[in-house]
Amino acid sequence: MIRVTHIDKYYNRGKGSEVHALRDVNLTIQQGERIGIIGTSGSGKSTLLKVLGLLEVPDNGDYWLNDENVVRSKEKEKANLRSRQIGFVMQDFALMEDRSVLENVMTPLLFDRRYTWRKAKEKAYETLHRLSLEDLAKRKVSQLSGGQKQRIAICRAIVNDPLLLLADEPTGALDSRTAAEVLHVLLELNQQGQTLLIVTHDSQVAASCRTIYRMEDGHLQKES
């Protein structure tokens, strides 16, 4: 399904401030897997997430997404892949605070030519219903609690039925009880067949994953 091989990523390459963020990273993700990547701040785990999410281009190596090497795809092609096959859940929610919940969940579909406004609205309501959040559809995001915002962020991430759901510290901004509730939502989605990769510094969150990798100084190593 997804395979990255010999990935290297540099920042400020050739300068005194050069950072070798990813070093010969290899990773294979099968359909329906639940993978956790742990590591300290600056270890390279968020950079790897950006590469997998087609937000960063590696300096070396290959990235195979459904048997297509997407490393050298044009920016328009990558944007299409992101909108149709990849969902993102961020620590800071990355929602539009002054817009309604429904508008936020609809957003990814508005960049997909397969959806009219009406179809996008119907799909957004369907996804909110899936997570039992349809009662919040007309409320502004600014009126929601942190836990509600993260659930809405998850709805937005899965509204396009992505091949891969990438979660970057999805519980990092939440209290322990709310974090457990949000994690439960993610695990339920995985049990329903959603491929899930969680980047976290929280060992308890990582322990909920079937396969755990550790990132350290740009190196990715599978935990025994």
mmCIF file of N, CA and C in Angstrom, residues 43-172:
data_model
loop_
_atom_site.group_PDB
_atom_site.id
_atom_site.type_symbol
_atom_site.label_atom_id
_atom_site.label_comp_id
_atom_site.label_asym_id
_atom_site.label_seq_id
_atom_site.Cartn_x
_atom_site.Cartn_y
_atom_site.Cartn_z
ATOM 1 N N SER A 43 13.425 14.947 16.733
ATOM 2 C CA SER A 43 13.979 13.652 16.321
ATOM 3 C C SER A 43 13.730 13.361 14.847
ATOM 4 N N GLY A 44 12.778 14.075 14.225
ATOM 5 C CA GLY A 44 12.496 13.869 12.809
ATOM 6 C C GLY A 44 11.124 13.292 12.526
ATOM 7 N N LYS A 45 10.358 12.988 13.579
ATOM 8 C CA LYS A 45 9.077 12.315 13.359
ATOM 9 C C LYS A 45 8.058 13.195 12.628
ATOM 10 N N SER A 46 8.007 14.476 12.941
ATOM 11 C CA SER A 46 7.077 15.364 12.232
ATOM 12 C C SER A 46 7.504 15.574 10.789
ATOM 13 N N THR A 47 8.807 15.575 10.538
ATOM 14 C CA THR A 47 9.295 15.685 9.154
ATOM 15 C C THR A 47 8.869 14.473 8.345
ATOM 16 N N LEU A 48 8.960 13.293 8.951
ATOM 17 C CA LEU A 48 8.521 12.083 8.263
ATOM 18 C C LEU A 48 7.031 12.163 7.953
ATOM 19 N N LEU A 49 6.256 12.680 8.889
ATOM 20 C CA LEU A 49 4.818 12.831 8.668
ATOM 21 C C LEU A 49 4.549 13.752 7.480
ATOM 22 N N LYS A 50 5.317 14.829 7.379
ATOM 23 C CA LYS A 50 5.141 15.766 6.265
ATOM 24 C C LYS A 50 5.513 15.125 4.939
ATOM 25 N N VAL A 51 6.529 14.271 4.939
ATOM 26 C CA VAL A 51 6.896 13.553 3.712
ATOM 27 C C VAL A 51 5.772 12.599 3.317
ATOM 28 N N LEU A 52 5.244 11.848 4.293
ATOM 29 C CA LEU A 52 4.151 10.921 4.017
ATOM 30 C C LEU A 52 2.897 11.655 3.566
ATOM 31 N N GLY A 53 2.708 12.872 4.079
ATOM 32 C CA GLY A 53 1.554 13.670 3.708
ATOM 33 C C GLY A 53 1.747 14.507 2.463
ATOM 34 N N LEU A 54 2.874 14.315 1.783
ATOM 35 C CA LEU A 54 3.192 15.035 0.547
ATOM 36 C C LEU A 54 3.284 16.541 0.750
ATOM 37 N N LEU A 55 3.724 16.928 1.946
ATOM 38 C CA LEU A 55 3.940 18.341 2.254
ATOM 39 C C LEU A 55 5.420 18.705 2.176
ATOM 40 N N GLU A 56 6.284 17.710 2.197
ATOM 41 C CA GLU A 56 7.729 17.896 2.063
ATOM 42 C C GLU A 56 8.241 16.927 1.008
ATOM 43 N N VAL A 57 9.236 17.349 0.255
ATOM 44 C CA VAL A 57 9.856 16.500 -0.765
ATOM 45 C C VAL A 57 11.188 15.998 -0.225
ATOM 46 N N PRO A 58 11.398 14.684 -0.166
ATOM 47 C CA PRO A 58 12.680 14.175 0.326
ATOM 48 C C PRO A 58 13.804 14.497 -0.645
ATOM 49 N N ASP A 59 15.023 14.587 -0.112
ATOM 50 C CA ASP A 59 16.188 14.861 -0.961
ATOM 51 C C ASP A 59 16.689 13.600 -1.639
ATOM 52 N N ASN A 60 16.465 12.463 -1.005
ATOM 53 C CA ASN A 60 16.834 11.167 -1.580
ATOM 54 C C ASN A 60 15.753 10.157 -1.226
ATOM 55 N N GLY A 61 15.670 9.103 -2.018
ATOM 56 C CA GLY A 61 14.756 8.013 -1.718
ATOM 57 C C GLY A 61 13.473 8.064 -2.535
ATOM 58 N N ASP A 62 12.612 7.082 -2.289
ATOM 59 C CA ASP A 62 11.369 6.926 -3.040
ATOM 60 C C ASP A 62 10.188 6.763 -2.097
ATOM 61 N N TYR A 63 9.026 7.198 -2.572
ATOM 62 C CA TYR A 63 7.791 7.090 -1.819
ATOM 63 C C TYR A 63 6.738 6.505 -2.754
ATOM 64 N N TRP A 64 6.336 5.265 -2.441
ATOM 65 C CA TRP A 64 5.363 4.571 -3.267
ATOM 66 C C TRP A 64 3.998 4.618 -2.581
ATOM 67 N N LEU A 65 3.022 5.212 -3.253
ATOM 68 C CA LEU A 65 1.663 5.309 -2.753
ATOM 69 C C LEU A 65 0.761 4.575 -3.739
ATOM 70 N N ASN A 66 0.264 3.414 -3.303
ATOM 71 C CA ASN A 66 -0.546 2.573 -4.205
ATOM 72 C C ASN A 66 0.174 2.302 -5.524
ATOM 73 N N ASP A 67 1.403 1.817 -5.407
ATOM 74 C CA ASP A 67 2.214 1.401 -6.554
ATOM 75 C C ASP A 67 2.624 2.554 -7.478
ATOM 76 N N GLU A 68 2.465 3.784 -7.015
ATOM 77 C CA GLU A 68 2.907 4.940 -7.794
ATOM 78 C C GLU A 68 3.975 5.697 -7.012
ATOM 79 N N ASN A 69 5.122 5.912 -7.652
ATOM 80 C CA ASN A 69 6.184 6.678 -7.006
ATOM 81 C C ASN A 69 5.845 8.158 -7.116
ATOM 82 N N VAL A 70 5.520 8.766 -5.966
ATOM 83 C CA VAL A 70 4.997 10.135 -5.970
ATOM 84 C C VAL A 70 6.048 11.188 -5.636
ATOM 85 N N VAL A 71 7.300 10.786 -5.459
ATOM 86 C CA VAL A 71 8.339 11.729 -5.058
ATOM 87 C C VAL A 71 8.466 12.880 -6.030
ATOM 88 N N ARG A 72 8.429 12.579 -7.301
ATOM 89 C CA ARG A 72 8.636 13.621 -8.315
ATOM 90 C C ARG A 72 7.340 14.037 -9.017
ATOM 91 N N SER A 73 6.218 13.747 -8.374
ATOM 92 C CA SER A 73 4.940 14.184 -8.932
ATOM 93 C C SER A 73 4.869 15.708 -8.910
ATOM 94 N N LYS A 74 4.143 16.266 -9.848
ATOM 95 C CA LYS A 74 3.969 17.715 -9.891
ATOM 96 C C LYS A 74 3.110 18.165 -8.715
ATOM 97 N N GLU A 75 3.222 19.442 -8.371
ATOM 98 C CA GLU A 75 2.521 19.955 -7.192
ATOM 99 C C GLU A 75 1.012 19.784 -7.321
ATOM 100 N N LYS A 76 0.470 19.969 -8.491
ATOM 101 C CA LYS A 76 -0.967 19.794 -8.688
ATOM 102 C C LYS A 76 -1.377 18.349 -8.441
ATOM 103 N N GLU A 77 -0.554 17.417 -8.899
ATOM 104 C CA GLU A 77 -0.836 16.002 -8.689
ATOM 105 C C GLU A 77 -0.783 15.658 -7.203
ATOM 106 N N LYS A 78 0.185 16.224 -6.488
ATOM 107 C CA LYS A 78 0.285 15.979 -5.052
ATOM 108 C C LYS A 78 -0.915 16.550 -4.315
ATOM 109 N N ALA A 79 -1.369 17.724 -4.734
ATOM 110 C CA ALA A 79 -2.537 18.336 -4.109
ATOM 111 C C ALA A 79 -3.768 17.443 -4.290
ATOM 112 N N ASN A 80 -3.908 16.854 -5.465
ATOM 113 C CA ASN A 80 -5.022 15.942 -5.711
ATOM 114 C C ASN A 80 -4.927 14.701 -4.842
ATOM 115 N N LEU A 81 -3.721 14.183 -4.694
ATOM 116 C CA LEU A 81 -3.528 13.008 -3.848
ATOM 117 C C LEU A 81 -3.845 13.327 -2.391
ATOM 118 N N ARG A 82 -3.410 14.503 -1.936
ATOM 119 C CA ARG A 82 -3.695 14.894 -0.551
ATOM 120 C C ARG A 82 -5.198 15.021 -0.311
ATOM 121 N N SER A 83 -5.896 15.620 -1.272
ATOM 122 C CA SER A 83 -7.329 15.862 -1.080
ATOM 123 C C SER A 83 -8.145 14.584 -1.160
ATOM 124 N N ARG A 84 -7.625 13.566 -1.844
ATOM 125 C CA ARG A 84 -8.418 12.350 -2.065
ATOM 126 C C ARG A 84 -7.945 11.138 -1.267
ATOM 127 N N GLN A 85 -6.674 11.117 -0.866
ATOM 128 C CA GLN A 85 -6.153 9.886 -0.279
ATOM 129 C C GLN A 85 -5.510 10.046 1.099
ATOM 130 N N ILE A 86 -5.317 11.271 1.568
ATOM 131 C CA ILE A 86 -4.617 11.479 2.834
ATOM 132 C C ILE A 86 -5.424 12.406 3.729
ATOM 133 N N GLY A 87 -5.586 12.010 4.994
ATOM 134 C CA GLY A 87 -6.257 12.846 5.975
ATOM 135 C C GLY A 87 -5.285 13.238 7.069
ATOM 136 N N PHE A 88 -5.417 14.468 7.575
ATOM 137 C CA PHE A 88 -4.512 14.980 8.602
ATOM 138 C C PHE A 88 -5.276 15.355 9.865
ATOM 139 N N VAL A 89 -4.732 14.961 11.008
ATOM 140 C CA VAL A 89 -5.235 15.410 12.311
ATOM 141 C C VAL A 89 -4.057 16.051 13.031
ATOM 142 N N MET A 90 -4.182 17.349 13.346
ATOM 143 C CA MET A 90 -3.074 18.089 13.925
ATOM 144 C C MET A 90 -3.306 18.378 15.413
ATOM 145 N N GLN A 91 -2.216 18.597 16.133
ATOM 146 C CA GLN A 91 -2.296 18.887 17.561
ATOM 147 C C GLN A 91 -3.086 20.162 17.839
ATOM 148 N N ASP A 92 -2.914 21.175 17.000
ATOM 149 C CA ASP A 92 -3.575 22.460 17.242
ATOM 150 C C ASP A 92 -4.910 22.566 16.510
ATOM 151 N N PHE A 93 -5.450 21.429 16.059
ATOM 152 C CA PHE A 93 -6.752 21.309 15.412
ATOM 153 C C PHE A 93 -6.770 21.895 13.995
ATOM 154 N N ALA A 94 -6.149 23.082 13.796
ATOM 155 C CA ALA A 94 -6.077 23.727 12.473
ATOM 156 C C ALA A 94 -7.458 23.919 11.855
ATOM 157 N N LEU A 95 -8.408 24.340 12.691
ATOM 158 C CA LEU A 95 -9.760 24.623 12.228
ATOM 159 C C LEU A 95 -9.959 26.118 12.024
ATOM 160 N N MET A 96 -10.982 26.469 11.248
ATOM 161 C CA MET A 96 -11.341 27.879 11.055
ATOM 162 C C MET A 96 -12.298 28.267 12.173
ATOM 163 N N GLU A 97 -11.788 29.006 13.142
ATOM 164 C CA GLU A 97 -12.528 29.299 14.367
ATOM 165 C C GLU A 97 -13.820 30.073 14.114
ATOM 166 N N ASP A 98 -13.837 30.945 13.117
ATOM 167 C CA ASP A 98 -15.003 31.804 12.883
ATOM 168 C C ASP A 98 -16.026 31.173 11.946
ATOM 169 N N ARG A 99 -15.789 29.940 11.538
ATOM 170 C CA ARG A 99 -16.718 29.232 10.656
ATOM 171 C C ARG A 99 -17.447 28.131 11.427
ATOM 172 N N SER A 100 -18.515 27.641 10.845
ATOM 173 C CA SER A 100 -19.290 26.587 11.498
ATOM 174 C C SER A 100 -18.567 25.249 11.409
ATOM 175 N N VAL A 101 -19.001 24.346 12.242
ATOM 176 C CA VAL A 101 -18.465 22.982 12.217
ATOM 177 C C VAL A 101 -18.677 22.370 10.839
ATOM 178 N N LEU A 102 -19.884 22.541 10.298
ATOM 179 C CA LEU A 102 -20.184 21.964 8.985
ATOM 180 C C LEU A 102 -19.254 22.510 7.916
ATOM 181 N N GLU A 103 -19.007 23.811 7.905
ATOM 182 C CA GLU A 103 -18.125 24.418 6.912
ATOM 183 C C GLU A 103 -16.712 23.872 7.026
ATOM 184 N N ASN A 104 -16.251 23.666 8.256
ATOM 185 C CA ASN A 104 -14.916 23.114 8.461
ATOM 186 C C ASN A 104 -14.802 21.695 7.925
ATOM 187 N N VAL A 105 -15.794 20.878 8.171
ATOM 188 C CA VAL A 105 -15.743 19.487 7.718
ATOM 189 C C VAL A 105 -15.867 19.404 6.200
ATOM 190 N N MET A 106 -16.607 20.320 5.611
ATOM 191 C CA MET A 106 -16.779 20.334 4.152
ATOM 192 C C MET A 106 -15.514 20.735 3.404
ATOM 193 N N THR A 107 -14.643 21.501 4.050
ATOM 194 C CA THR A 107 -13.525 22.158 3.367
ATOM 195 C C THR A 107 -12.717 21.259 2.430
ATOM 196 N N PRO A 108 -12.255 20.065 2.857
ATOM 197 C CA PRO A 108 -11.444 19.250 1.933
ATOM 198 C C PRO A 108 -12.182 18.882 0.646
ATOM 199 N N LEU A 109 -13.504 18.745 0.724
ATOM 200 C CA LEU A 109 -14.280 18.328 -0.442
ATOM 201 C C LEU A 109 -14.448 19.445 -1.461
ATOM 202 N N LEU A 110 -14.301 20.676 -1.009
ATOM 203 C CA LEU A 110 -14.489 21.815 -1.911
ATOM 204 C C LEU A 110 -13.328 21.954 -2.903
ATOM 205 N N PHE A 111 -12.231 21.218 -2.648
ATOM 206 C CA PHE A 111 -11.091 21.216 -3.565
ATOM 207 C C PHE A 111 -11.107 19.983 -4.469
ATOM 208 N N ASP A 112 -12.176 19.191 -4.351
ATOM 209 C CA ASP A 112 -12.311 17.960 -5.120
ATOM 210 C C ASP A 112 -13.424 18.150 -6.148
ATOM 211 N N ARG A 113 -13.092 18.102 -7.410
ATOM 212 C CA ARG A 113 -14.055 18.373 -8.480
ATOM 213 C C ARG A 113 -15.177 17.344 -8.534
ATOM 214 N N ARG A 114 -15.028 16.237 -7.837
ATOM 215 C CA ARG A 114 -16.085 15.231 -7.838
ATOM 216 C C ARG A 114 -17.289 15.674 -7.007
ATOM 217 N N TYR A 115 -17.091 16.710 -6.178
ATOM 218 C CA TYR A 115 -18.148 17.136 -5.260
ATOM 219 C C TYR A 115 -18.687 18.520 -5.621
ATOM 220 N N THR A 116 -20.010 18.597 -5.748
ATOM 221 C CA THR A 116 -20.674 19.890 -5.804
ATOM 222 C C THR A 116 -20.826 20.370 -4.355
ATOM 223 N N TRP A 117 -21.253 21.636 -4.189
ATOM 224 C CA TRP A 117 -21.488 22.149 -2.834
ATOM 225 C C TRP A 117 -22.524 21.273 -2.115
ATOM 226 N N ARG A 118 -23.577 20.899 -2.793
ATOM 227 C CA ARG A 118 -24.639 20.095 -2.176
ATOM 228 C C ARG A 118 -24.112 18.727 -1.748
ATOM 229 N N LYS A 119 -23.359 18.076 -2.633
ATOM 230 C CA LYS A 119 -22.827 16.755 -2.296
ATOM 231 C C LYS A 119 -21.810 16.841 -1.158
ATOM 232 N N ALA A 120 -21.025 17.918 -1.148
ATOM 233 C CA ALA A 120 -20.046 18.103 -0.072
ATOM 234 C C ALA A 120 -20.764 18.290 1.262
ATOM 235 N N LYS A 121 -21.841 19.032 1.249
ATOM 236 C CA LYS A 121 -22.622 19.257 2.468
ATOM 237 C C LYS A 121 -23.222 17.951 2.971
ATOM 238 N N GLU A 122 -23.766 17.156 2.069
ATOM 239 C CA GLU A 122 -24.349 15.867 2.446
ATOM 240 C C GLU A 122 -23.291 14.931 3.022
ATOM 241 N N LYS A 123 -22.122 14.911 2.386
ATOM 242 C CA LYS A 123 -21.035 14.052 2.853
ATOM 243 C C LYS A 123 -20.532 14.501 4.217
ATOM 244 N N ALA A 124 -20.465 15.814 4.448
ATOM 245 C CA ALA A 124 -20.021 16.339 5.735
ATOM 246 C C ALA A 124 -20.995 15.952 6.840
ATOM 247 N N TYR A 125 -22.289 16.076 6.563
ATOM 248 C CA TYR A 125 -23.293 15.665 7.555
ATOM 249 C C TYR A 125 -23.192 14.170 7.842
ATOM 250 N N GLU A 126 -22.977 13.396 6.806
ATOM 251 C CA GLU A 126 -22.842 11.944 6.966
ATOM 252 C C GLU A 126 -21.656 11.604 7.870
ATOM 253 N N THR A 127 -20.557 12.321 7.690
ATOM 254 C CA THR A 127 -19.357 12.061 8.487
ATOM 255 C C THR A 127 -19.554 12.513 9.929
ATOM 256 N N LEU A 128 -20.205 13.650 10.129
ATOM 257 C CA LEU A 128 -20.509 14.108 11.488
ATOM 258 C C LEU A 128 -21.408 13.102 12.201
ATOM 259 N N HIS A 129 -22.360 12.558 11.479
ATOM 260 C CA HIS A 129 -23.251 11.551 12.054
ATOM 261 C C HIS A 129 -22.466 10.299 12.450
ATOM 262 N N ARG A 130 -21.504 9.953 11.640
ATOM 263 C CA ARG A 130 -20.683 8.762 11.914
ATOM 264 C C ARG A 130 -19.996 8.858 13.272
ATOM 265 N N LEU A 131 -19.602 10.070 13.666
ATOM 266 C CA LEU A 131 -18.940 10.279 14.949
ATOM 267 C C LEU A 131 -19.888 10.885 15.993
ATOM 268 N N SER A 132 -21.200 10.822 15.691
ATOM 269 C CA SER A 132 -22.242 11.310 16.608
ATOM 270 C C SER A 132 -22.042 12.783 16.958
ATOM 271 N N LEU A 133 -21.707 13.593 15.962
ATOM 272 C CA LEU A 133 -21.440 15.014 16.178
ATOM 273 C C LEU A 133 -22.356 15.915 15.354
ATOM 274 N N GLU A 134 -23.391 15.336 14.753
ATOM 275 C CA GLU A 134 -24.245 16.132 13.876
ATOM 276 C C GLU A 134 -24.944 17.284 14.607
ATOM 277 N N ASP A 135 -25.134 17.145 15.927
ATOM 278 C CA ASP A 135 -25.787 18.218 16.692
ATOM 279 C C ASP A 135 -24.944 19.490 16.754
ATOM 280 N N LEU A 136 -23.643 19.369 16.439
ATOM 281 C CA LEU A 136 -22.744 20.524 16.490
ATOM 282 C C LEU A 136 -22.595 21.212 15.134
ATOM 283 N N ALA A 137 -23.255 20.705 14.127
ATOM 284 C CA ALA A 137 -23.018 21.137 12.741
ATOM 285 C C ALA A 137 -23.089 22.650 12.547
ATOM 286 N N LYS A 138 -24.048 23.307 13.183
ATOM 287 C CA LYS A 138 -24.255 24.737 12.938
ATOM 288 C C LYS A 138 -23.526 25.640 13.924
ATOM 289 N N ARG A 139 -22.841 25.058 14.886
ATOM 290 C CA ARG A 139 -22.133 25.872 15.870
ATOM 291 C C ARG A 139 -20.785 26.331 15.318
ATOM 292 N N LYS A 140 -20.351 27.500 15.758
ATOM 293 C CA LYS A 140 -19.031 27.979 15.369
ATOM 294 C C LYS A 140 -17.965 27.209 16.147
ATOM 295 N N VAL A 141 -16.850 26.990 15.505
ATOM 296 C CA VAL A 141 -15.758 26.253 16.145
ATOM 297 C C VAL A 141 -15.292 26.965 17.413
ATOM 298 N N SER A 142 -15.326 28.288 17.420
ATOM 299 C CA SER A 142 -14.883 29.069 18.585
ATOM 300 C C SER A 142 -15.709 28.789 19.833
ATOM 301 N N GLN A 143 -16.874 28.177 19.678
ATOM 302 C CA GLN A 143 -17.752 27.874 20.803
ATOM 303 C C GLN A 143 -17.526 26.482 21.368
ATOM 304 N N LEU A 144 -16.608 25.744 20.800
ATOM 305 C CA LEU A 144 -16.412 24.347 21.186
ATOM 306 C C LEU A 144 -15.291 24.167 22.203
ATOM 307 N N SER A 145 -15.344 23.049 22.921
ATOM 308 C CA SER A 145 -14.259 22.672 23.831
ATOM 309 C C SER A 145 -13.112 22.073 23.026
ATOM 310 N N GLY A 146 -11.966 21.893 23.678
ATOM 311 C CA GLY A 146 -10.815 21.308 22.996
ATOM 312 C C GLY A 146 -11.099 19.914 22.476
ATOM 313 N N GLY A 147 -11.785 19.109 23.280
ATOM 314 C CA GLY A 147 -12.111 17.751 22.845
ATOM 315 C C GLY A 147 -13.051 17.743 21.660
ATOM 316 N N GLN A 148 -14.037 18.634 21.676
ATOM 317 C CA GLN A 148 -14.956 18.736 20.542
ATOM 318 C C GLN A 148 -14.226 19.176 19.279
ATOM 319 N N LYS A 149 -13.304 20.128 19.432
ATOM 320 C CA LYS A 149 -12.539 20.608 18.270
ATOM 321 C C LYS A 149 -11.724 19.475 17.650
ATOM 322 N N GLN A 150 -11.118 18.651 18.506
ATOM 323 C CA GLN A 150 -10.305 17.575 17.946
ATOM 324 C C GLN A 150 -11.169 16.527 17.252
ATOM 325 N N ARG A 151 -12.364 16.275 17.774
ATOM 326 C CA ARG A 151 -13.273 15.348 17.091
ATOM 327 C C ARG A 151 -13.707 15.914 15.735
ATOM 328 N N ILE A 152 -13.956 17.211 15.704
ATOM 329 C CA ILE A 152 -14.318 17.843 14.431
ATOM 330 C C ILE A 152 -13.144 17.764 13.463
ATOM 331 N N ALA A 153 -11.929 17.953 13.975
ATOM 332 C CA ALA A 153 -10.734 17.834 13.130
ATOM 333 C C ALA A 153 -10.615 16.427 12.557
ATOM 334 N N ILE A 154 -10.993 15.427 13.347
ATOM 335 C CA ILE A 154 -10.969 14.042 12.866
ATOM 336 C C ILE A 154 -12.020 13.854 11.773
ATOM 337 N N CYS A 155 -13.216 14.434 11.987
ATOM 338 C CA CYS A 155 -14.262 14.365 10.956
ATOM 339 C C CYS A 155 -13.763 14.959 9.643
ATOM 340 N N ARG A 156 -13.147 16.113 9.735
ATOM 341 C CA ARG A 156 -12.637 16.767 8.526
ATOM 342 C C ARG A 156 -11.577 15.888 7.852
ATOM 343 N N ALA A 157 -10.770 15.198 8.657
ATOM 344 C CA ALA A 157 -9.691 14.370 8.115
ATOM 345 C C ALA A 157 -10.203 13.127 7.401
ATOM 346 N N ILE A 158 -11.375 12.629 7.805
ATOM 347 C CA ILE A 158 -11.880 11.380 7.209
ATOM 348 C C ILE A 158 -13.022 11.614 6.228
ATOM 349 N N VAL A 159 -13.443 12.880 6.041
ATOM 350 C CA VAL A 159 -14.595 13.142 5.187
ATOM 351 C C VAL A 159 -14.361 12.705 3.755
ATOM 352 N N ASN A 160 -13.099 12.665 3.314
ATOM 353 C CA ASN A 160 -12.783 12.250 1.949
ATOM 354 C C ASN A 160 -12.441 10.764 1.845
ATOM 355 N N ASP A 161 -12.750 9.999 2.928
ATOM 356 C CA ASP A 161 -12.456 8.553 2.948
ATOM 357 C C ASP A 161 -11.009 8.287 2.555
ATOM 358 N N PRO A 162 -10.056 8.840 3.303
ATOM 359 C CA PRO A 162 -8.653 8.753 2.895
ATOM 360 C C PRO A 162 -8.073 7.350 2.986
ATOM 361 N N LEU A 163 -7.114 7.110 2.135
ATOM 362 C CA LEU A 163 -6.358 5.865 2.186
ATOM 363 C C LEU A 163 -5.556 5.798 3.480
ATOM 364 N N LEU A 164 -5.002 6.936 3.894
ATOM 365 C CA LEU A 164 -4.132 7.005 5.061
ATOM 366 C C LEU A 164 -4.522 8.184 5.934
ATOM 367 N N LEU A 165 -4.670 7.933 7.236
ATOM 368 C CA LEU A 165 -4.952 8.989 8.202
ATOM 369 C C LEU A 165 -3.699 9.237 9.028
ATOM 370 N N LEU A 166 -3.176 10.467 8.949
ATOM 371 C CA LEU A 166 -1.957 10.846 9.659
ATOM 372 C C LEU A 166 -2.334 11.739 10.838
ATOM 373 N N ALA A 167 -1.941 11.345 12.039
ATOM 374 C CA ALA A 167 -2.268 12.107 13.246
ATOM 375 C C ALA A 167 -0.977 12.564 13.915
ATOM 376 N N ASP A 168 -0.788 13.880 13.980
ATOM 377 C CA ASP A 168 0.428 14.467 14.559
ATOM 378 C C ASP A 168 0.124 14.966 15.972
ATOM 379 N N GLU A 169 0.575 14.227 16.986
ATOM 380 C CA GLU A 169 0.319 14.564 18.390
ATOM 381 C C GLU A 169 -1.169 14.895 18.597
ATOM 382 N N PRO A 170 -2.084 13.986 18.232
ATOM 383 C CA PRO A 170 -3.513 14.311 18.258
ATOM 384 C C PRO A 170 -4.083 14.552 19.652
ATOM 385 N N THR A 171 -3.377 14.109 20.698
ATOM 386 C CA THR A 171 -3.869 14.302 22.066
ATOM 387 C C THR A 171 -3.002 15.280 22.850
ATOM 388 N N GLY A 172 -2.018 15.873 22.199
ATOM 389 C CA GLY A 172 -1.029 16.694 22.897
ATOM 390 C C GLY A 172 -1.582 17.931 23.561
#
